[in-house]
PDB file of C-alpha atoms and ligand atoms in Angstrom:
ATOM      1  CA  MET A 260     139.400  11.039  82.063  1.00  0.00           C
ATOM      2  CA  GLY A 261     139.140  11.239  78.276  1.00  0.00           C
ATOM      3  CA  LYS A 262     136.922   8.204  77.758  1.00  0.00           C
ATOM      4  CA  SER A 263     134.103   9.507  79.843  1.00  0.00           C
ATOM      5  CA  VAL A 264     131.110  11.639  78.914  1.00  0.00           C
ATOM      6  CA  ILE A 265     128.579  13.506  81.000  1.00  0.00           C
ATOM      7  CA  ILE A 266     124.980  13.772  79.792  1.00  0.00           C
ATOM      8  CA  ILE A 267     123.301  16.827  81.288  1.00  0.00           C
ATOM      9  CA  ASN A 268     119.540  17.371  81.161  1.00  0.00           C
ATOM     10  CA  GLY A 269     117.718  20.572  82.024  1.00  0.00           C
ATOM     11  CA  PRO A 270     114.385  21.609  83.511  1.00  0.00           C
ATOM     12  CA  ASN A 271     111.273  19.443  83.316  1.00  0.00           C
ATOM     13  CA  LEU A 272     112.997  16.600  81.494  1.00  0.00           C
ATOM     14  CA  ASN A 273     112.421  14.568  84.688  1.00  0.00           C
ATOM     15  CA  LEU A 274     108.755  14.573  83.578  1.00  0.00           C
ATOM     16  CA  LEU A 275     109.447  12.710  80.327  1.00  0.00           C
ATOM     17  CA  GLY A 276     107.069   9.851  79.716  1.00  0.00           C
ATOM     18  CA  THR A 277     104.426  11.263  82.035  1.00  0.00           C
ATOM     19  CA  ARG A 278     103.066  14.223  79.974  1.00  0.00           C
ATOM     20  CA  GLU A 279     102.993  15.567  76.403  1.00  0.00           C
ATOM     21  CA  PRO A 280     103.864  12.192  74.783  1.00  0.00           C
ATOM     22  CA  GLU A 281     102.738  13.620  71.422  1.00  0.00           C
ATOM     23  CA  ILE A 282     105.762  15.958  71.514  1.00  0.00           C
ATOM     24  CA  TYR A 283     108.386  14.083  73.520  1.00  0.00           C
ATOM     25  CA  GLY A 284     107.321  10.450  73.132  1.00  0.00           C
ATOM     26  CA  ALA A 285     106.635   7.842  75.817  1.00  0.00           C
ATOM     27  CA  VAL A 286     110.265   7.404  76.785  1.00  0.00           C
ATOM     28  CA  THR A 287     111.333   8.309  80.339  1.00  0.00           C
ATOM     29  CA  LEU A 288     114.616   9.919  81.384  1.00  0.00           C
ATOM     30  CA  LYS A 289     115.498   6.602  83.083  1.00  0.00           C
ATOM     31  CA  ASP A 290     114.994   4.875  79.702  1.00  0.00           C
ATOM     32  CA  ILE A 291     117.345   7.397  78.071  1.00  0.00           C
ATOM     33  CA  GLU A 292     119.884   6.831  80.824  1.00  0.00           C
ATOM     34  CA  ALA A 293     119.763   3.044  80.273  1.00  0.00           C
ATOM     35  CA  LEU A 294     119.939   3.469  76.474  1.00  0.00           C
ATOM     36  CA  THR A 295     122.960   5.760  76.630  1.00  0.00           C
ATOM     37  CA  ARG A 296     124.780   3.662  79.239  1.00  0.00           C
ATOM     38  CA  ALA A 297     124.341   0.578  77.023  1.00  0.00           C
ATOM     39  CA  HIS A 298     125.497   2.429  73.913  1.00  0.00           C
ATOM     40  CA  GLY A 299     128.380   4.035  75.803  1.00  0.00           C
ATOM     41  CA  GLU A 300     129.618   0.553  76.695  1.00  0.00           C
ATOM     42  CA  THR A 301     129.794  -0.440  73.036  1.00  0.00           C
ATOM     43  CA  LEU A 302     131.903   2.682  72.384  1.00  0.00           C
ATOM     44  CA  GLY A 303     134.120   2.253  75.453  1.00  0.00           C
ATOM     45  CA  LEU A 304     132.715   5.433  76.971  1.00  0.00           C
ATOM     46  CA  GLU A 305     131.817   5.745  80.630  1.00  0.00           C
ATOM     47  CA  ILE A 306     128.586   7.711  81.115  1.00  0.00           C
ATOM     48  CA  ASP A 307     127.658  10.102  83.897  1.00  0.00           C
ATOM     49  CA  PHE A 308     124.004  11.135  83.772  1.00  0.00           C
ATOM     50  CA  PHE A 309     122.616  14.266  85.438  1.00  0.00           C
ATOM     51  CA  GLN A 310     119.333  16.197  85.472  1.00  0.00           C
ATOM     52  CA  SER A 311     118.436  19.415  87.262  1.00  0.00           C
ATOM     53  CA  ASN A 312     115.643  21.946  87.154  1.00  0.00           C
ATOM     54  CA  LYS A 313     118.043  24.627  88.459  1.00  0.00           C
ATOM     55  CA  GLU A 314     120.162  26.738  86.122  1.00  0.00           C
ATOM     56  CA  GLY A 315     123.022  27.130  88.637  1.00  0.00           C
ATOM     57  CA  GLU A 316     123.289  23.368  89.115  1.00  0.00           C
ATOM     58  CA  LEU A 317     123.548  22.940  85.344  1.00  0.00           C
ATOM     59  CA  VAL A 318     126.366  25.536  85.306  1.00  0.00           C
ATOM     60  CA  ASP A 319     128.100  23.592  88.105  1.00  0.00           C
ATOM     61  CA  ALA A 320     127.763  20.328  86.159  1.00  0.00           C
ATOM     62  CA  ILE A 321     129.286  21.916  83.032  1.00  0.00           C
ATOM     63  CA  GLN A 322     132.159  23.423  85.031  1.00  0.00           C
ATOM     64  CA  GLY A 323     132.687  20.064  86.752  1.00  0.00           C
ATOM     65  CA  ALA A 324     133.248  18.374  83.383  1.00  0.00           C
ATOM     66  CA  ALA A 325     136.596  20.147  82.927  1.00  0.00           C
ATOM     67  CA  GLY A 326     139.344  17.659  83.738  1.00  0.00           C
ATOM     68  CA  ASN A 327     136.823  14.902  84.449  1.00  0.00           C
ATOM     69  CA  HIS A 328     135.018  14.258  81.163  1.00  0.00           C
ATOM     70  CA  GLY A 329     136.118  14.257  77.538  1.00  0.00           C
ATOM     71  CA  GLY A 330     132.768  15.521  76.330  1.00  0.00           C
ATOM     72  CA  ILE A 331     129.339  16.798  77.277  1.00  0.00           C
ATOM     73  CA  ILE A 332     125.926  15.975  75.811  1.00  0.00           C
ATOM     74  CA  LEU A 333     123.583  18.772  76.815  1.00  0.00           C
ATOM     75  CA  ASN A 334     119.822  19.026  76.535  1.00  0.00           C
ATOM     76  CA  ALA A 335     119.386  22.339  78.337  1.00  0.00           C
ATOM     77  CA  ALA A 336     115.616  22.200  77.676  1.00  0.00           C
ATOM     78  CA  ALA A 337     114.019  25.666  78.091  1.00  0.00           C
ATOM     79  CA  TYR A 338     117.334  27.187  79.279  1.00  0.00           C
ATOM     80  CA  THR A 339     118.585  26.583  75.727  1.00  0.00           C
ATOM     81  CA  HIS A 340     116.591  29.620  74.687  1.00  0.00           C
ATOM     82  CA  THR A 341     117.394  31.902  77.636  1.00  0.00           C
ATOM     83  CA  SER A 342     120.703  31.128  79.327  1.00  0.00           C
ATOM     84  CA  VAL A 343     123.809  33.240  78.767  1.00  0.00           C
ATOM     85  CA  ALA A 344     125.170  31.528  81.919  1.00  0.00           C
ATOM     86  CA  LEU A 345     125.151  28.104  80.248  1.00  0.00           C
ATOM     87  CA  GLN A 346     126.815  29.506  77.117  1.00  0.00           C
ATOM     88  CA  ASP A 347     129.530  31.131  79.258  1.00  0.00           C
ATOM     89  CA  ALA A 348     130.092  27.892  81.194  1.00  0.00           C
ATOM     90  CA  ILE A 349     130.562  25.825  78.017  1.00  0.00           C
ATOM     91  CA  LYS A 350     132.930  28.442  76.595  1.00  0.00           C
ATOM     92  CA  ALA A 351     134.904  28.644  79.850  1.00  0.00           C
ATOM     93  CA  THR A 352     135.374  24.878  80.294  1.00  0.00           C
ATOM     94  CA  GLY A 353     136.316  24.239  76.662  1.00  0.00           C
ATOM     95  CA  VAL A 354     134.932  20.681  76.882  1.00  0.00           C
ATOM     96  CA  PRO A 355     133.435  19.572  73.515  1.00  0.00           C
ATOM     97  CA  THR A 356     129.667  19.814  73.883  1.00  0.00           C
ATOM     98  CA  ILE A 357     126.908  18.402  71.697  1.00  0.00           C
ATOM     99  CA  GLU A 358     123.495  20.041  71.985  1.00  0.00           C
ATOM    100  CA  VAL A 359     120.575  17.604  71.827  1.00  0.00           C
ATOM    101  CA  HIS A 360     116.814  18.132  71.659  1.00  0.00           C
ATOM    102  CA  LEU A 361     114.210  15.403  71.514  1.00  0.00           C
ATOM    103  CA  SER A 362     111.857  17.483  69.403  1.00  0.00           C
ATOM    104  CA  ASN A 363     112.591  19.380  66.202  1.00  0.00           C
ATOM    105  CA  VAL A 364     112.744  22.824  67.766  1.00  0.00           C
ATOM    106  CA  PHE A 365     112.627  24.445  64.284  1.00  0.00           C
ATOM    107  CA  SER A 366     109.181  23.054  63.561  1.00  0.00           C
ATOM    108  CA  ARG A 367     107.865  24.522  66.822  1.00  0.00           C
ATOM    109  CA  GLU A 368     107.294  28.027  68.202  1.00  0.00           C
ATOM    110  CA  GLU A 369     109.588  30.827  66.980  1.00  0.00           C
ATOM    111  CA  PHE A 370     111.102  31.344  70.475  1.00  0.00           C
ATOM    112  CA  ARG A 371     112.540  27.816  70.292  1.00  0.00           C
ATOM    113  CA  HIS A 372     114.468  28.644  67.099  1.00  0.00           C
ATOM    114  CA  HIS A 373     117.136  30.579  68.966  1.00  0.00           C
ATOM    115  CA  SER A 374     119.699  28.751  71.073  1.00  0.00           C
ATOM    116  CA  TYR A 375     122.376  30.213  73.350  1.00  0.00           C
ATOM    117  CA  ILE A 376     124.067  26.798  73.256  1.00  0.00           C
ATOM    118  CA  SER A 377     124.466  26.287  69.488  1.00  0.00           C
ATOM    119  CA  PRO A 378     127.189  28.935  68.927  1.00  0.00           C
ATOM    120  CA  VAL A 379     129.482  27.184  71.434  1.00  0.00           C
ATOM    121  CA  ALA A 380     128.469  23.581  70.640  1.00  0.00           C
ATOM    122  CA  ALA A 381     130.513  21.190  68.517  1.00  0.00           C
ATOM    123  CA  GLY A 382     127.226  20.203  66.869  1.00  0.00           C
ATOM    124  CA  VAL A 383     123.463  20.102  67.293  1.00  0.00           C
ATOM    125  CA  ILE A 384     121.047  17.154  66.991  1.00  0.00           C
ATOM    126  CA  CYS A 385     117.292  17.650  67.211  1.00  0.00           C
ATOM    127  CA  GLY A 386     114.078  15.949  66.191  1.00  0.00           C
ATOM    128  CA  PHE A 387     115.070  12.292  66.594  1.00  0.00           C
ATOM    129  CA  GLY A 388     113.715  11.694  70.079  1.00  0.00           C
ATOM    130  CA  ALA A 389     115.826   9.580  72.428  1.00  0.00           C
ATOM    131  CA  LYS A 390     117.923   8.389  69.477  1.00  0.00           C
ATOM    132  CA  GLY A 391     119.460  11.869  69.386  1.00  0.00           C
ATOM    133  CA  TYR A 392     121.415  11.057  72.556  1.00  0.00           C
ATOM    134  CA  VAL A 393     122.780   7.897  70.917  1.00  0.00           C
ATOM    135  CA  LEU A 394     123.757   9.839  67.778  1.00  0.00           C
ATOM    136  CA  ALA A 395     125.457  12.424  69.984  1.00  0.00           C
ATOM    137  CA  LEU A 396     127.453   9.677  71.722  1.00  0.00           C
ATOM    138  CA  ASP A 397     128.659   8.400  68.331  1.00  0.00           C
ATOM    139  CA  ALA A 398     129.718  11.920  67.381  1.00  0.00           C
ATOM    140  CA  LEU A 399     131.485  12.496  70.713  1.00  0.00           C
ATOM    141  CA  ALA A 400     133.326   9.171  70.449  1.00  0.00           C
ATOM    142  CA  ASP A 401     134.910  10.460  67.213  1.00  0.00           C
ATOM    143  CA  ILE A 402     135.733  13.849  68.753  1.00  0.00           C
ATOM    144  CA  ILE A 403     137.260  12.332  71.903  1.00  0.00           C
ATOM    145  CA  ASP A 404     139.390   9.788  69.989  1.00  0.00           C
TER     146      ASP A 404
HETATM  147  O1  LIG B 765     112.947  18.966  72.521  1.00  0.00           O
HETATM  148  C1  LIG B 765     113.647  19.100  73.519  1.00  0.00           C
HETATM  149  O2  LIG B 765     114.387  18.233  73.941  1.00  0.00           O
HETATM  150  C2  LIG B 765     113.564  20.404  74.332  1.00  0.00           C
HETATM  151  O3  LIG B 765     114.855  20.700  74.838  1.00  0.00           O
HETATM  152  C3  LIG B 765     112.586  20.128  75.455  1.00  0.00           C
HETATM  153  C4  LIG B 765     112.301  21.348  76.309  1.00  0.00           C
HETATM  154  C5  LIG B 765     111.876  22.547  75.422  1.00  0.00           C
HETATM  155  O4  LIG B 765     111.742  23.699  76.231  1.00  0.00           O
HETATM  156  C6  LIG B 765     112.910  22.816  74.338  1.00  0.00           C
HETATM  157  O5  LIG B 765     112.447  23.869  73.547  1.00  0.00           O
HETATM  158  C7  LIG B 765     113.106  21.583  73.477  1.00  0.00           C
HETATM  159  C8  LIG B 765     111.143  21.070  77.287  1.00  0.00           C
HETATM  160  C9  LIG B 765     111.392  19.914  78.199  1.00  0.00           C
HETATM  161  C10 LIG B 765     110.149  19.664  78.973  1.00  0.00           C
HETATM  162  O6  LIG B 765     109.925  18.280  79.006  1.00  0.00           O
HETATM  163  C11 LIG B 765     108.692  17.836  79.362  1.00  0.00           C
HETATM  164  C12 LIG B 765     108.505  16.480  79.326  1.00  0.00           C
HETATM  165  C13 LIG B 765     107.300  15.963  79.652  1.00  0.00           C
HETATM  166  C14 LIG B 765     106.263  16.762  80.037  1.00  0.00           C
HETATM  167  C15 LIG B 765     106.441  18.123  80.073  1.00  0.00           C
HETATM  168  C16 LIG B 765     107.673  18.671  79.744  1.00  0.00           C
END
């Protein structure tokens, strides 16, 4: 424990690289997994990678981080804007969490400007595509140290 991070991805992110490349780029979730595993190695961080389309499974993954991971990187996708359950889970576990979005949510529709995750996140990164996950790993490495 301590030197391990879980990267949690929410609904529809399994479709990355197949649709809407103008918003999310051509990168697939598998590419992001490979990128973050490689970068994690350079930081001495072990990476667990998880995606679910189900809110309850995301809650379970956040709860499961307590005692097992030193930090969480969370792209909750659409649940970012709706889920009190995810906010409660992050608060309850107390594991440092960095919120990541591929797109710049503030340059998009108004409903994407509100996040239930941000108030309980250590920080937020958005608009840098897949690189956001790498930046989040750098930030978590400092927090975990
Ligand atoms: O920019 C992000 O990373 C988002 O979390 C992506 C979510 C969106 O609801 C958030 O507002 C911002 C949507 C993920 C859906 O991903 C797709 C990928 C390919 C094709 C269709 C959807």
